[in-house]
């Protein structure tokens, strides 16, 4: 059975070829080089502690180097700087001590939520985020209100669309990315037109809720604890992501694909 980090790694591997293609076809290295003063800046938002982020960052720097070579710009090869971002509570010490010694980039840690600004205007060439944007900044207050129609009694997940979170994320990145840069998002999702409750993840969350209710019936925890516990995650569909990106108006979608990185994992959007 796949554990969670290796499932995420399978997801990142499944999109490696797509990222290589997009860098080869879409990355405007001449425009970027003229504004970058010789440094190509990459951010991994929600990087955790590794090692998946190290593999992804090496793949991206390799693909960008390849692009410079194929454009006849090998003599102007940039230096690379990678910004590793996660919440301030992330174990950045573990990340830093396990940085690959042979890496081809300078490493910087950036603590803070990616739902807000993390970088100065036009300071990044490439933004990558893998299996992180499904995490919500907060659970809706309504779920905890006994008088609300969506009070979440006995359940641990409610599929309400997190428009503000993804909108805030896109607004911030639109300011931070250079013109001609790329934003790659890998996120677990649900197929278009499938109700959240019918998707694999919905069934898993319902099962988890039932297990907790079973524990409450045995007196191990209280029902009130189950009622007030809600997982702050949301799995968007390609249609929802398209609408949010179009509403932002600063990005164009160059590729969006659903992959199934490994058996048992849910769909994946790039
Ligand atoms: C499931 S892990 C994915 C780690 C890694 N990107 C990978 O693909 O293996 C999600 C990570 O996103 C981080 N994260 C969630 N919400 C975040 C936010 N608002 N700002 C920064 N990091 C966040 C979590 O702390 C966690 O380390």
mmCIF file of N, CA and C in Angstrom, residues 119-177:
data_model
loop_
_atom_site.group_PDB
_atom_site.id
_atom_site.type_symbol
_atom_site.label_atom_id
_atom_site.label_comp_id
_atom_site.label_asym_id
_atom_site.label_seq_id
_atom_site.Cartn_x
_atom_site.Cartn_y
_atom_site.Cartn_z
ATOM 1 N N UNK A 119 6.106 37.236 -1.098
ATOM 2 C CA UNK A 119 7.258 37.715 -1.867
ATOM 3 C C UNK A 119 6.965 39.114 -2.422
ATOM 4 N N UNK A 120 8.033 39.885 -2.746
ATOM 5 C CA UNK A 120 7.814 41.201 -3.364
ATOM 6 C C UNK A 120 7.197 41.066 -4.756
ATOM 7 N N UNK A 121 6.696 42.176 -5.269
ATOM 8 C CA UNK A 121 6.125 42.200 -6.624
ATOM 9 C C UNK A 121 7.134 41.678 -7.652
ATOM 10 N N UNK A 122 6.650 40.906 -8.592
ATOM 11 C CA UNK A 122 7.435 40.446 -9.749
ATOM 12 C C UNK A 122 8.815 39.899 -9.363
ATOM 13 N N UNK A 123 8.850 39.052 -8.339
ATOM 14 C CA UNK A 123 10.159 38.567 -7.884
ATOM 15 C C UNK A 123 10.359 37.073 -8.151
ATOM 16 N N UNK A 124 9.350 36.382 -8.685
ATOM 17 C CA UNK A 124 9.470 34.937 -8.918
ATOM 18 C C UNK A 124 9.299 34.620 -10.403
ATOM 19 N N UNK A 125 10.034 33.584 -10.860
ATOM 20 C CA UNK A 125 9.893 33.150 -12.251
ATOM 21 C C UNK A 125 9.021 31.903 -12.365
ATOM 22 N N UNK A 126 8.969 31.116 -11.292
ATOM 23 C CA UNK A 126 8.273 29.831 -11.354
ATOM 24 C C UNK A 126 7.702 29.527 -9.971
ATOM 25 N N UNK A 127 6.415 29.278 -9.906
ATOM 26 C CA UNK A 127 5.791 28.897 -8.632
ATOM 27 C C UNK A 127 5.213 27.491 -8.781
ATOM 28 N N UNK A 128 5.534 26.652 -7.811
ATOM 29 C CA UNK A 128 5.104 25.247 -7.805
ATOM 30 C C UNK A 128 4.412 24.981 -6.479
ATOM 31 N N UNK A 129 3.321 24.240 -6.512
ATOM 32 C CA UNK A 129 2.677 23.845 -5.258
ATOM 33 C C UNK A 129 2.048 22.477 -5.461
ATOM 34 N N UNK A 130 2.381 21.551 -4.585
ATOM 35 C CA UNK A 130 1.948 20.170 -4.778
ATOM 36 C C UNK A 130 1.195 19.677 -3.550
ATOM 37 N N UNK A 131 -0.025 19.233 -3.747
ATOM 38 C CA UNK A 131 -0.841 18.640 -2.675
ATOM 39 C C UNK A 131 -0.956 19.562 -1.462
ATOM 40 N N UNK A 132 -1.066 20.846 -1.668
ATOM 41 C CA UNK A 132 -1.170 21.780 -0.538
ATOM 42 C C UNK A 132 -2.390 22.691 -0.652
ATOM 43 N N UNK A 133 -2.788 23.022 -1.887
ATOM 44 C CA UNK A 133 -3.858 24.023 -2.044
ATOM 45 C C UNK A 133 -5.238 23.484 -1.655
ATOM 46 N N UNK A 134 -5.318 22.177 -1.398
ATOM 47 C CA UNK A 134 -6.601 21.638 -0.916
ATOM 48 C C UNK A 134 -6.818 21.971 0.570
ATOM 49 N N UNK A 135 -5.756 22.439 1.247
ATOM 50 C CA UNK A 135 -5.877 22.777 2.679
ATOM 51 C C UNK A 135 -6.516 24.158 2.808
ATOM 52 N N UNK A 136 -7.589 24.245 3.574
ATOM 53 C CA UNK A 136 -8.290 25.519 3.735
ATOM 54 C C UNK A 136 -7.688 26.321 4.882
ATOM 55 N N UNK A 137 -7.874 27.643 4.823
ATOM 56 C CA UNK A 137 -7.335 28.486 5.891
ATOM 57 C C UNK A 137 -8.168 28.352 7.157
ATOM 58 N N UNK A 138 -9.449 28.004 7.010
ATOM 59 C CA UNK A 138 -10.287 27.819 8.207
ATOM 60 C C UNK A 138 -11.521 27.001 7.828
ATOM 61 N N UNK A 139 -12.161 26.439 8.842
ATOM 62 C CA UNK A 139 -13.440 25.755 8.623
ATOM 63 C C UNK A 139 -14.544 26.793 8.717
ATOM 64 N N UNK A 140 -15.524 26.708 7.827
ATOM 65 C CA UNK A 140 -16.629 27.665 7.848
ATOM 66 C C UNK A 140 -17.327 27.671 9.217
ATOM 67 N N UNK A 141 -17.573 28.891 9.744
ATOM 68 C CA UNK A 141 -18.250 29.039 11.049
ATOM 69 C C UNK A 141 -19.603 28.330 11.040
ATOM 70 N N UNK A 142 -20.259 28.346 9.872
ATOM 71 C CA UNK A 142 -21.613 27.774 9.763
ATOM 72 C C UNK A 142 -21.661 26.303 10.162
ATOM 73 N N UNK A 143 -20.541 25.595 9.898
ATOM 74 C CA UNK A 143 -20.533 24.162 10.190
ATOM 75 C C UNK A 143 -20.625 23.897 11.686
ATOM 76 N N UNK A 144 -20.230 24.897 12.479
ATOM 77 C CA UNK A 144 -20.208 24.707 13.928
ATOM 78 C C UNK A 144 -21.460 25.275 14.601
ATOM 79 N N UNK A 145 -22.350 25.867 13.789
ATOM 80 C CA UNK A 145 -23.544 26.512 14.338
ATOM 81 C C UNK A 145 -24.716 25.530 14.301
ATOM 82 N N UNK A 146 -25.192 25.156 15.496
ATOM 83 C CA UNK A 146 -26.261 24.147 15.576
ATOM 84 C C UNK A 146 -27.525 24.577 14.853
ATOM 85 N N UNK A 147 -27.728 25.886 14.700
ATOM 86 C CA UNK A 147 -28.946 26.384 14.053
ATOM 87 C C UNK A 147 -28.799 26.517 12.538
ATOM 88 N N UNK A 148 -27.595 26.244 12.034
ATOM 89 C CA UNK A 148 -27.373 26.412 10.593
ATOM 90 C C UNK A 148 -27.837 25.165 9.833
ATOM 91 N N UNK A 149 -28.263 25.398 8.579
ATOM 92 C CA UNK A 149 -28.719 24.277 7.741
ATOM 93 C C UNK A 149 -27.568 23.319 7.432
ATOM 94 N N UNK A 150 -26.332 23.810 7.525
ATOM 95 C CA UNK A 150 -25.190 22.937 7.183
ATOM 96 C C UNK A 150 -24.424 22.485 8.435
ATOM 97 N N UNK A 151 -25.098 22.559 9.604
ATOM 98 C CA UNK A 151 -24.431 22.070 10.829
ATOM 99 C C UNK A 151 -23.984 20.631 10.600
ATOM 100 N N UNK A 152 -22.725 20.368 10.982
ATOM 101 C CA UNK A 152 -22.098 19.122 10.550
ATOM 102 C C UNK A 152 -22.173 18.014 11.584
ATOM 103 N N UNK A 153 -23.337 17.816 12.153
ATOM 104 C CA UNK A 153 -23.451 16.821 13.228
ATOM 105 C C UNK A 153 -23.036 15.424 12.752
ATOM 106 N N UNK A 154 -22.109 14.821 13.486
ATOM 107 C CA UNK A 154 -21.732 13.428 13.226
ATOM 108 C C UNK A 154 -20.871 13.245 11.988
ATOM 109 N N UNK A 155 -20.491 14.337 11.336
ATOM 110 C CA UNK A 155 -19.647 14.210 10.145
ATOM 111 C C UNK A 155 -18.392 15.065 10.338
ATOM 112 N N UNK A 156 -17.337 14.747 9.586
ATOM 113 C CA UNK A 156 -16.075 15.465 9.809
ATOM 114 C C UNK A 156 -15.664 16.285 8.589
ATOM 115 N N UNK A 157 -16.525 16.315 7.572
ATOM 116 C CA UNK A 157 -16.161 17.042 6.354
ATOM 117 C C UNK A 157 -17.412 17.555 5.698
ATOM 118 N N UNK A 158 -17.346 18.777 5.203
ATOM 119 C CA UNK A 158 -18.468 19.325 4.445
ATOM 120 C C UNK A 158 -17.887 20.006 3.218
ATOM 121 N N UNK A 159 -18.381 19.643 2.040
ATOM 122 C CA UNK A 159 -17.744 20.103 0.803
ATOM 123 C C UNK A 159 -18.261 21.474 0.384
ATOM 124 N N UNK A 160 -17.900 22.506 1.151
ATOM 125 C CA UNK A 160 -18.284 23.857 0.717
ATOM 126 C C UNK A 160 -17.114 24.474 -0.043
ATOM 127 N N UNK A 161 -17.402 25.138 -1.159
ATOM 128 C CA UNK A 161 -16.339 25.628 -2.041
ATOM 129 C C UNK A 161 -15.522 26.734 -1.356
ATOM 130 N N UNK A 162 -14.194 26.622 -1.374
ATOM 131 C CA UNK A 162 -13.331 27.571 -0.681
ATOM 132 C C UNK A 162 -12.907 28.695 -1.605
ATOM 133 N N UNK A 163 -13.884 29.352 -2.242
ATOM 134 C CA UNK A 163 -13.523 30.340 -3.262
ATOM 135 C C UNK A 163 -12.540 31.380 -2.758
ATOM 136 N N UNK A 164 -12.771 31.869 -1.506
ATOM 137 C CA UNK A 164 -11.897 32.965 -1.033
ATOM 138 C C UNK A 164 -10.454 32.504 -0.930
ATOM 139 N N UNK A 165 -10.225 31.245 -0.497
ATOM 140 C CA UNK A 165 -8.852 30.765 -0.330
ATOM 141 C C UNK A 165 -8.112 30.720 -1.660
ATOM 142 N N UNK A 166 -8.727 30.102 -2.668
ATOM 143 C CA UNK A 166 -8.025 29.958 -3.950
ATOM 144 C C UNK A 166 -7.938 31.321 -4.642
ATOM 145 N N UNK A 167 -8.982 32.153 -4.486
ATOM 146 C CA UNK A 167 -8.930 33.506 -5.053
ATOM 147 C C UNK A 167 -7.779 34.297 -4.438
ATOM 148 N N UNK A 168 -7.637 34.231 -3.098
ATOM 149 C CA UNK A 168 -6.551 34.961 -2.425
ATOM 150 C C UNK A 168 -5.196 34.430 -2.891
ATOM 151 N N UNK A 169 -5.078 33.101 -3.028
ATOM 152 C CA UNK A 169 -3.828 32.493 -3.484
ATOM 153 C C UNK A 169 -3.458 33.025 -4.870
ATOM 154 N N UNK A 170 -4.419 33.019 -5.785
ATOM 155 C CA UNK A 170 -4.135 33.453 -7.163
ATOM 156 C C UNK A 170 -3.825 34.955 -7.206
ATOM 157 N N UNK A 171 -4.551 35.757 -6.418
ATOM 158 C CA UNK A 171 -4.294 37.208 -6.410
ATOM 159 C C UNK A 171 -2.855 37.497 -5.964
ATOM 160 N N UNK A 172 -2.420 36.804 -4.918
ATOM 161 C CA UNK A 172 -1.051 37.030 -4.412
ATOM 162 C C UNK A 172 -0.014 36.605 -5.438
ATOM 163 N N UNK A 173 -0.219 35.426 -6.033
ATOM 164 C CA UNK A 173 0.784 34.927 -7.009
ATOM 165 C C UNK A 173 0.821 35.809 -8.247
ATOM 166 N N UNK A 174 -0.324 36.389 -8.614
ATOM 167 C CA UNK A 174 -0.347 37.271 -9.797
ATOM 168 C C UNK A 174 0.552 38.478 -9.562
ATOM 169 N N UNK A 175 0.669 38.918 -8.318
ATOM 170 C CA UNK A 175 1.542 40.065 -8.019
ATOM 171 C C UNK A 175 3.014 39.624 -7.952
ATOM 172 N N UNK A 176 3.246 38.414 -7.462
ATOM 173 C CA UNK A 176 4.623 37.989 -7.179
ATOM 174 C C UNK A 176 5.357 37.423 -8.399
ATOM 175 N N UNK A 177 4.589 36.855 -9.350
ATOM 176 C CA UNK A 177 5.224 36.221 -10.518
ATOM 177 C C UNK A 177 5.604 37.257 -11.567
#
